[in-house]
Short mmCIF file of N, CA and C and ligand atoms in Angstrom, two decimals:
data_model
loop_
_atom_site.label_atom_id
_atom_site.label_comp_id
_atom_site.label_asym_id
_atom_site.label_seq_id
_atom_site.Cartn_x
_atom_site.Cartn_y
_atom_site.Cartn_z
N MET B 25 108.85 71.11 70.36
CA MET B 25 108.56 71.12 68.94
C MET B 25 107.21 70.45 68.68
N ILE B 26 106.38 71.11 67.87
CA ILE B 26 105.07 70.54 67.55
C ILE B 26 105.19 69.72 66.27
N LEU B 27 104.76 68.46 66.35
CA LEU B 27 104.77 67.62 65.16
C LEU B 27 103.42 67.72 64.47
N ARG B 28 103.45 68.12 63.23
CA ARG B 28 102.20 68.36 62.51
C ARG B 28 101.75 67.09 61.78
N ASN B 29 100.44 67.04 61.57
CA ASN B 29 99.89 65.98 60.73
C ASN B 29 100.04 66.36 59.26
N HIS B 30 100.24 65.36 58.45
CA HIS B 30 100.33 65.56 57.00
C HIS B 30 99.40 64.56 56.32
N GLU B 31 98.90 64.97 55.16
CA GLU B 31 98.10 64.04 54.37
C GLU B 31 99.01 62.89 53.92
N THR B 32 98.61 61.69 54.21
CA THR B 32 99.42 60.52 53.86
C THR B 32 98.54 59.53 53.11
N THR B 33 99.08 58.93 52.08
CA THR B 33 98.31 57.97 51.29
C THR B 33 99.07 56.66 51.19
N LEU B 34 98.38 55.58 51.52
CA LEU B 34 99.00 54.25 51.45
C LEU B 34 98.07 53.29 50.73
N GLN B 35 98.67 52.24 50.15
CA GLN B 35 97.86 51.15 49.58
C GLN B 35 97.84 50.00 50.59
N ILE B 36 96.64 49.76 51.13
CA ILE B 36 96.51 48.75 52.18
C ILE B 36 95.40 47.78 51.82
N ASN B 37 95.72 46.52 51.78
CA ASN B 37 94.75 45.46 51.45
C ASN B 37 94.00 45.78 50.16
N GLY B 38 94.75 46.31 49.18
CA GLY B 38 94.19 46.55 47.86
C GLY B 38 93.43 47.85 47.73
N GLU B 39 93.33 48.62 48.81
CA GLU B 39 92.63 49.90 48.75
C GLU B 39 93.60 51.06 48.92
N ILE B 40 93.34 52.17 48.26
CA ILE B 40 94.13 53.39 48.46
C ILE B 40 93.45 54.19 49.57
N LEU B 41 94.18 54.40 50.66
CA LEU B 41 93.61 55.08 51.82
C LEU B 41 94.41 56.33 52.13
N SER B 42 93.71 57.45 52.35
CA SER B 42 94.37 58.71 52.71
C SER B 42 93.94 59.10 54.12
N PHE B 43 94.88 59.64 54.88
CA PHE B 43 94.60 59.99 56.28
C PHE B 43 95.66 60.99 56.74
N GLN B 44 95.43 61.59 57.88
CA GLN B 44 96.37 62.53 58.47
C GLN B 44 97.30 61.77 59.41
N ALA B 45 98.59 61.97 59.26
CA ALA B 45 99.56 61.31 60.15
C ALA B 45 100.80 62.17 60.30
N ARG B 46 101.47 62.02 61.43
CA ARG B 46 102.75 62.70 61.63
C ARG B 46 103.86 61.87 60.99
N HIS B 47 104.94 62.52 60.62
CA HIS B 47 106.04 61.78 59.99
C HIS B 47 106.68 60.79 60.96
N THR B 48 106.43 60.98 62.25
CA THR B 48 107.00 60.07 63.25
C THR B 48 106.07 58.91 63.60
N ASP B 49 104.87 58.86 63.03
CA ASP B 49 103.93 57.77 63.36
C ASP B 49 104.40 56.45 62.76
N THR B 50 104.41 55.43 63.58
CA THR B 50 104.76 54.11 63.05
C THR B 50 103.60 53.57 62.22
N LEU B 51 103.93 52.61 61.37
CA LEU B 51 102.88 51.97 60.57
C LEU B 51 101.90 51.24 61.49
N LEU B 52 102.41 50.63 62.55
CA LEU B 52 101.52 49.93 63.49
C LEU B 52 100.52 50.91 64.09
N PHE B 53 100.98 52.07 64.53
CA PHE B 53 100.10 53.07 65.13
C PHE B 53 99.03 53.50 64.13
N VAL B 54 99.45 53.79 62.91
CA VAL B 54 98.51 54.26 61.90
C VAL B 54 97.46 53.19 61.58
N LEU B 55 97.92 51.97 61.40
CA LEU B 55 96.98 50.89 61.08
C LEU B 55 95.90 50.78 62.16
N ARG B 56 96.33 50.80 63.41
CA ARG B 56 95.39 50.56 64.50
C ARG B 56 94.58 51.80 64.87
N GLU B 57 95.27 52.92 65.02
CA GLU B 57 94.62 54.10 65.59
C GLU B 57 93.99 55.02 64.55
N LYS B 58 94.50 55.01 63.33
CA LYS B 58 93.93 55.89 62.31
C LYS B 58 92.99 55.15 61.37
N LEU B 59 93.29 53.86 61.13
CA LEU B 59 92.53 53.14 60.10
C LEU B 59 91.66 52.02 60.68
N GLY B 60 91.75 51.77 61.97
CA GLY B 60 90.89 50.76 62.59
C GLY B 60 91.23 49.33 62.23
N LEU B 61 92.44 49.12 61.70
CA LEU B 61 92.87 47.76 61.37
C LEU B 61 93.67 47.22 62.56
N THR B 62 92.97 46.53 63.45
CA THR B 62 93.58 46.15 64.73
C THR B 62 94.13 44.74 64.72
N GLY B 63 94.23 44.12 63.54
CA GLY B 63 94.79 42.77 63.48
C GLY B 63 96.24 42.73 63.93
N ALA B 64 97.04 43.65 63.45
CA ALA B 64 98.44 43.74 63.91
C ALA B 64 98.44 44.22 65.35
N LYS B 65 99.13 43.48 66.21
CA LYS B 65 99.05 43.75 67.65
C LYS B 65 100.31 44.44 68.18
N PRO B 66 100.14 45.36 69.12
CA PRO B 66 101.30 45.91 69.80
C PRO B 66 101.76 44.93 70.89
N GLY B 67 103.01 44.59 70.84
CA GLY B 67 103.58 43.73 71.90
C GLY B 67 104.75 44.46 72.53
N CYS B 68 105.95 44.08 72.11
CA CYS B 68 107.16 44.68 72.69
C CYS B 68 107.42 46.09 72.17
N LEU B 69 106.93 46.38 70.97
CA LEU B 69 107.17 47.67 70.29
C LEU B 69 108.64 47.95 70.02
N ASN B 70 109.46 46.92 70.05
CA ASN B 70 110.87 47.14 69.69
C ASN B 70 111.44 46.05 68.77
N GLY B 71 110.55 45.33 68.08
CA GLY B 71 111.02 44.41 67.05
C GLY B 71 111.31 42.99 67.52
N ASP B 72 111.03 42.68 68.76
CA ASP B 72 111.38 41.35 69.27
C ASP B 72 110.28 40.30 69.14
N CYS B 73 109.01 40.68 69.31
CA CYS B 73 107.98 39.66 69.49
C CYS B 73 107.26 39.25 68.20
N GLY B 74 107.18 40.12 67.22
CA GLY B 74 106.52 39.78 65.96
C GLY B 74 105.01 39.87 65.97
N ALA B 75 104.41 40.32 67.08
CA ALA B 75 102.95 40.40 67.14
C ALA B 75 102.38 41.40 66.13
N CYS B 76 103.21 42.32 65.69
CA CYS B 76 102.77 43.41 64.79
C CYS B 76 103.08 43.10 63.33
N THR B 77 103.45 41.85 63.01
CA THR B 77 103.92 41.53 61.66
C THR B 77 102.83 41.73 60.60
N ILE B 78 103.22 42.37 59.53
CA ILE B 78 102.36 42.55 58.35
C ILE B 78 103.21 42.21 57.13
N ASP B 79 102.62 42.36 55.94
CA ASP B 79 103.35 42.09 54.70
C ASP B 79 103.50 43.41 53.93
N VAL B 80 104.73 43.72 53.56
CA VAL B 80 104.98 44.92 52.75
C VAL B 80 105.73 44.49 51.49
N ASP B 81 105.09 44.62 50.36
CA ASP B 81 105.67 44.21 49.08
C ASP B 81 106.21 42.77 49.12
N GLY B 82 105.46 41.89 49.77
CA GLY B 82 105.82 40.48 49.78
C GLY B 82 106.81 40.09 50.87
N GLU B 83 107.21 41.04 51.72
CA GLU B 83 108.15 40.73 52.79
C GLU B 83 107.46 40.88 54.15
N PRO B 84 107.69 39.96 55.07
CA PRO B 84 107.13 40.16 56.41
C PRO B 84 107.86 41.32 57.09
N MET B 85 107.09 42.24 57.63
CA MET B 85 107.68 43.42 58.28
C MET B 85 107.08 43.60 59.66
N LYS B 86 107.90 44.02 60.60
CA LYS B 86 107.39 44.35 61.93
C LYS B 86 106.94 45.81 61.89
N SER B 87 105.64 45.99 61.96
CA SER B 87 105.09 47.33 61.70
C SER B 87 105.39 48.31 62.82
N CYS B 88 105.87 47.83 63.97
CA CYS B 88 106.28 48.75 65.04
C CYS B 88 107.62 49.39 64.72
N LEU B 89 108.35 48.81 63.77
CA LEU B 89 109.69 49.33 63.44
C LEU B 89 109.69 50.14 62.16
N MET B 90 108.54 50.31 61.54
CA MET B 90 108.47 50.99 60.25
C MET B 90 107.61 52.25 60.38
N LEU B 91 108.07 53.37 59.86
CA LEU B 91 107.24 54.57 59.84
C LEU B 91 106.19 54.43 58.75
N ALA B 92 105.04 55.01 59.00
CA ALA B 92 103.97 54.92 58.00
C ALA B 92 104.43 55.52 56.67
N ILE B 93 105.15 56.63 56.72
CA ILE B 93 105.55 57.28 55.45
C ILE B 93 106.52 56.41 54.67
N GLU B 94 107.21 55.48 55.34
CA GLU B 94 108.11 54.58 54.61
C GLU B 94 107.33 53.59 53.74
N ALA B 95 106.05 53.43 54.02
CA ALA B 95 105.24 52.47 53.25
C ALA B 95 104.59 53.10 52.03
N ALA B 96 104.84 54.39 51.81
CA ALA B 96 104.28 55.04 50.61
C ALA B 96 104.81 54.34 49.37
N ASN B 97 103.95 54.16 48.39
CA ASN B 97 104.30 53.50 47.12
C ASN B 97 104.62 52.02 47.28
N LYS B 98 104.22 51.43 48.41
CA LYS B 98 104.38 49.99 48.59
C LYS B 98 103.00 49.36 48.82
N LYS B 99 102.94 48.04 48.64
CA LYS B 99 101.67 47.34 48.88
C LYS B 99 101.72 46.74 50.28
N VAL B 100 100.79 47.20 51.12
CA VAL B 100 100.73 46.72 52.50
C VAL B 100 99.56 45.74 52.62
N THR B 101 99.83 44.60 53.23
CA THR B 101 98.75 43.64 53.50
C THR B 101 98.77 43.32 54.99
N THR B 102 97.60 43.44 55.61
CA THR B 102 97.47 43.05 57.02
C THR B 102 96.66 41.76 57.07
N VAL B 103 96.53 41.23 58.27
CA VAL B 103 95.79 39.97 58.39
C VAL B 103 94.34 40.14 57.91
N GLU B 104 93.82 41.35 58.01
CA GLU B 104 92.44 41.59 57.53
C GLU B 104 92.35 41.40 56.01
N GLY B 105 93.48 41.55 55.32
CA GLY B 105 93.48 41.44 53.87
C GLY B 105 93.71 40.03 53.35
N LEU B 106 93.97 39.08 54.22
CA LEU B 106 94.24 37.72 53.74
C LEU B 106 92.99 37.01 53.26
N LYS B 107 91.88 37.28 53.93
CA LYS B 107 90.58 36.74 53.48
C LYS B 107 90.61 35.22 53.33
N ASN B 108 90.68 34.55 54.45
CA ASN B 108 90.59 33.08 54.48
C ASN B 108 91.68 32.38 53.68
N ALA B 109 92.90 32.83 53.80
CA ALA B 109 94.02 32.13 53.17
C ALA B 109 94.15 30.75 53.82
N PRO B 110 94.69 29.77 53.08
CA PRO B 110 94.81 28.41 53.62
C PRO B 110 95.52 28.35 54.98
N ILE B 111 96.49 29.21 55.20
CA ILE B 111 97.20 29.16 56.48
C ILE B 111 96.27 29.52 57.64
N GLN B 112 95.30 30.39 57.41
CA GLN B 112 94.36 30.73 58.48
C GLN B 112 93.51 29.52 58.85
N LYS B 113 93.04 28.80 57.83
CA LYS B 113 92.22 27.60 58.09
C LYS B 113 93.03 26.56 58.85
N GLN B 114 94.29 26.39 58.44
CA GLN B 114 95.11 25.38 59.10
C GLN B 114 95.46 25.76 60.54
N PHE B 115 95.60 27.04 60.82
CA PHE B 115 95.81 27.46 62.22
C PHE B 115 94.61 27.02 63.07
N MET B 116 93.42 27.14 62.53
CA MET B 116 92.24 26.74 63.30
C MET B 116 92.17 25.22 63.42
N GLU B 117 92.39 24.52 62.32
CA GLU B 117 92.24 23.06 62.35
C GLU B 117 93.31 22.40 63.21
N ARG B 118 94.49 22.99 63.31
CA ARG B 118 95.60 22.40 64.09
C ARG B 118 95.68 22.99 65.49
N PHE B 119 94.74 23.82 65.86
CA PHE B 119 94.74 24.46 67.20
C PHE B 119 96.08 25.15 67.47
N ALA B 120 96.52 25.96 66.51
CA ALA B 120 97.84 26.58 66.61
C ALA B 120 97.79 27.91 67.37
N PHE B 121 96.92 28.02 68.35
CA PHE B 121 96.85 29.22 69.18
C PHE B 121 96.12 28.88 70.47
N GLN B 122 96.32 29.74 71.46
CA GLN B 122 95.50 29.64 72.68
C GLN B 122 94.82 30.98 72.91
N CYS B 123 95.54 31.97 73.51
CA CYS B 123 94.88 33.27 73.72
C CYS B 123 94.67 34.00 72.40
N GLY B 124 95.53 33.74 71.41
CA GLY B 124 95.37 34.34 70.08
C GLY B 124 96.04 35.68 69.88
N TYR B 125 96.65 36.22 70.92
CA TYR B 125 97.21 37.58 70.76
C TYR B 125 98.33 37.61 69.72
N CYS B 126 99.16 36.59 69.71
CA CYS B 126 100.29 36.56 68.77
C CYS B 126 99.87 36.07 67.38
N THR B 127 98.66 35.53 67.28
CA THR B 127 98.27 34.77 66.08
C THR B 127 98.28 35.58 64.78
N PRO B 128 97.74 36.80 64.74
CA PRO B 128 97.81 37.53 63.46
C PRO B 128 99.23 37.71 62.96
N GLY B 129 100.14 38.01 63.88
CA GLY B 129 101.54 38.17 63.48
C GLY B 129 102.14 36.88 62.97
N PHE B 130 101.84 35.77 63.66
CA PHE B 130 102.34 34.47 63.19
C PHE B 130 101.75 34.14 61.82
N ILE B 131 100.47 34.39 61.66
CA ILE B 131 99.84 34.05 60.38
C ILE B 131 100.46 34.85 59.24
N MET B 132 100.71 36.12 59.46
CA MET B 132 101.33 36.93 58.40
C MET B 132 102.74 36.45 58.09
N ASN B 133 103.47 36.09 59.13
CA ASN B 133 104.83 35.60 58.92
C ASN B 133 104.80 34.25 58.18
N CYS B 134 103.90 33.37 58.60
CA CYS B 134 103.78 32.05 57.95
C CYS B 134 103.32 32.19 56.51
N HIS B 135 102.41 33.12 56.26
CA HIS B 135 101.92 33.35 54.90
C HIS B 135 103.09 33.75 53.98
N SER B 136 103.95 34.61 54.47
CA SER B 136 105.13 35.01 53.68
C SER B 136 106.07 33.83 53.48
N LEU B 137 106.29 33.09 54.55
CA LEU B 137 107.18 31.93 54.45
C LEU B 137 106.73 30.99 53.34
N ILE B 138 105.45 30.65 53.36
CA ILE B 138 104.95 29.65 52.41
C ILE B 138 105.02 30.17 50.98
N GLN B 139 104.77 31.47 50.82
CA GLN B 139 104.84 32.01 49.46
C GLN B 139 106.28 32.07 48.95
N LYS B 140 107.21 32.33 49.83
CA LYS B 140 108.61 32.41 49.41
C LYS B 140 109.26 31.03 49.34
N HIS B 141 108.81 30.11 50.19
CA HIS B 141 109.42 28.79 50.26
C HIS B 141 108.34 27.70 50.23
N PRO B 142 107.74 27.49 49.07
CA PRO B 142 106.66 26.49 49.02
C PRO B 142 107.15 25.07 49.30
N ASP B 143 108.46 24.85 49.26
CA ASP B 143 109.02 23.54 49.62
C ASP B 143 109.79 23.62 50.94
N ALA B 144 109.34 24.46 51.85
CA ALA B 144 110.07 24.70 53.10
C ALA B 144 110.32 23.40 53.87
N THR B 145 111.57 23.23 54.29
CA THR B 145 111.92 22.08 55.12
C THR B 145 111.66 22.41 56.59
N ASP B 146 111.78 21.39 57.44
CA ASP B 146 111.59 21.61 58.88
C ASP B 146 112.55 22.68 59.40
N ILE B 147 113.79 22.64 58.91
CA ILE B 147 114.78 23.61 59.39
C ILE B 147 114.41 25.03 58.97
N VAL B 148 114.00 25.18 57.72
CA VAL B 148 113.59 26.51 57.25
C VAL B 148 112.42 27.02 58.07
N ILE B 149 111.45 26.15 58.32
CA ILE B 149 110.26 26.56 59.09
C ILE B 149 110.67 27.01 60.50
N LYS B 150 111.51 26.22 61.15
CA LYS B 150 111.94 26.58 62.51
C LYS B 150 112.70 27.91 62.51
N GLU B 151 113.59 28.08 61.56
CA GLU B 151 114.36 29.34 61.51
C GLU B 151 113.43 30.53 61.26
N TRP B 152 112.49 30.35 60.35
CA TRP B 152 111.58 31.45 59.99
C TRP B 152 110.75 31.87 61.20
N LEU B 153 110.34 30.88 62.00
CA LEU B 153 109.48 31.19 63.15
C LEU B 153 110.23 31.87 64.29
N GLU B 154 111.54 31.94 64.19
CA GLU B 154 112.31 32.57 65.29
C GLU B 154 112.00 34.05 65.43
N SER B 155 111.40 34.65 64.42
CA SER B 155 111.13 36.09 64.53
C SER B 155 109.85 36.39 65.29
N ASN B 156 109.10 35.36 65.67
CA ASN B 156 107.85 35.59 66.40
C ASN B 156 107.86 34.83 67.73
N ILE B 157 107.23 35.43 68.72
CA ILE B 157 107.18 34.80 70.05
C ILE B 157 105.72 34.53 70.43
N CYS B 158 105.48 33.30 70.88
CA CYS B 158 104.19 32.95 71.46
C CYS B 158 104.44 32.54 72.90
N ARG B 159 103.63 33.09 73.81
CA ARG B 159 103.86 32.81 75.22
C ARG B 159 102.94 31.73 75.76
N CYS B 160 101.99 31.24 74.94
CA CYS B 160 101.08 30.28 75.57
C CYS B 160 100.74 29.03 74.78
N THR B 161 101.05 28.92 73.52
CA THR B 161 100.78 27.64 72.86
C THR B 161 102.09 27.02 72.40
N GLY B 162 102.00 25.80 71.89
CA GLY B 162 103.21 25.12 71.47
C GLY B 162 103.57 25.48 70.04
N TYR B 163 104.82 25.59 69.77
CA TYR B 163 105.25 25.89 68.40
C TYR B 163 105.01 24.70 67.48
N LYS B 164 104.90 23.51 68.04
CA LYS B 164 104.67 22.31 67.24
C LYS B 164 103.38 22.46 66.43
N GLU B 165 102.32 22.96 67.06
CA GLU B 165 101.05 23.12 66.35
C GLU B 165 101.17 24.14 65.21
N ILE B 166 101.96 25.18 65.45
CA ILE B 166 102.15 26.19 64.41
C ILE B 166 102.93 25.58 63.24
N GLU B 167 103.96 24.81 63.56
CA GLU B 167 104.72 24.14 62.49
C GLU B 167 103.81 23.18 61.72
N ASP B 168 102.95 22.47 62.43
CA ASP B 168 102.02 21.54 61.77
C ASP B 168 101.08 22.30 60.83
N ALA B 169 100.63 23.48 61.27
CA ALA B 169 99.71 24.27 60.43
C ALA B 169 100.42 24.70 59.15
N ILE B 170 101.67 25.08 59.26
CA ILE B 170 102.43 25.49 58.07
C ILE B 170 102.55 24.31 57.11
N LYS B 171 102.95 23.16 57.64
CA LYS B 171 103.15 21.99 56.76
C LYS B 171 101.84 21.59 56.08
N ALA B 172 100.74 21.71 56.82
CA ALA B 172 99.44 21.34 56.23
C ALA B 172 99.01 22.34 55.16
N ALA B 173 99.46 23.59 55.29
CA ALA B 173 99.06 24.62 54.32
C ALA B 173 99.93 24.60 53.07
N LEU B 174 101.13 24.08 53.15
CA LEU B 174 102.07 24.14 52.02
C LEU B 174 101.47 23.65 50.70
N PRO B 175 100.80 22.50 50.66
CA PRO B 175 100.28 22.01 49.37
C PRO B 175 99.28 22.96 48.74
N TYR B 176 98.51 23.68 49.54
CA TYR B 176 97.50 24.60 48.97
C TYR B 176 98.18 25.73 48.21
N TYR B 177 99.29 26.21 48.72
CA TYR B 177 99.97 27.34 48.09
C TYR B 177 100.70 26.92 46.82
N LYS B 178 101.09 25.67 46.75
CA LYS B 178 101.80 25.22 45.54
C LYS B 178 100.90 25.28 44.32
N HIS B 179 99.58 25.19 44.53
CA HIS B 179 98.66 25.14 43.39
C HIS B 179 98.00 26.48 43.12
N VAL B 180 98.37 27.56 43.90
CA VAL B 180 97.77 28.87 43.68
C VAL B 180 98.36 29.51 42.44
S1 FES F 226 105.32 44.82 68.70
FE1 FES F 226 106.50 44.82 66.89
S2 FES F 226 107.93 43.21 67.18
FE2 FES F 226 106.86 43.31 69.08
S1 FES F 227 98.52 32.11 71.58
FE1 FES F 227 98.76 33.37 73.35
S2 FES F 227 100.66 34.40 72.99
FE2 FES F 227 100.49 33.03 71.36
#
């Protein structure tokens, strides 16, 4: 069976973008291969690692598990769309990464956490981070970055 491309339109980082995609294309594939937004990373491709995390209508989503057409009529934000959010600065200041491969996914997940839980406790932060895997830095630094960013979001 030949899978055809269809005109697809999504709202990504505040822009309306149209492109050709198959109905079976994942959002991660489209972001990276059709639109050149390579911040979301392919890792496990089965929902375990969180390297592909983006924001869809205010919810952290693993873009390897979502079809691009499912994002129609929703607001998609990738790490490229954050534009120096406080959590990004705190990741740098707290050295919350080493190789950096997992970092865009962590930042998107943390950004959602802080917006949904501006008074997040240690337990909430630890539970929230369970959806992402880092293989080379300590989670302590990531938790520190979240705690340091919390006050900035309370005043936005
Ligand atoms: S690549 Fe999507 S969760 Fe691992
Ligand atoms: S910083 Fe290398 S995998 Fe997380």
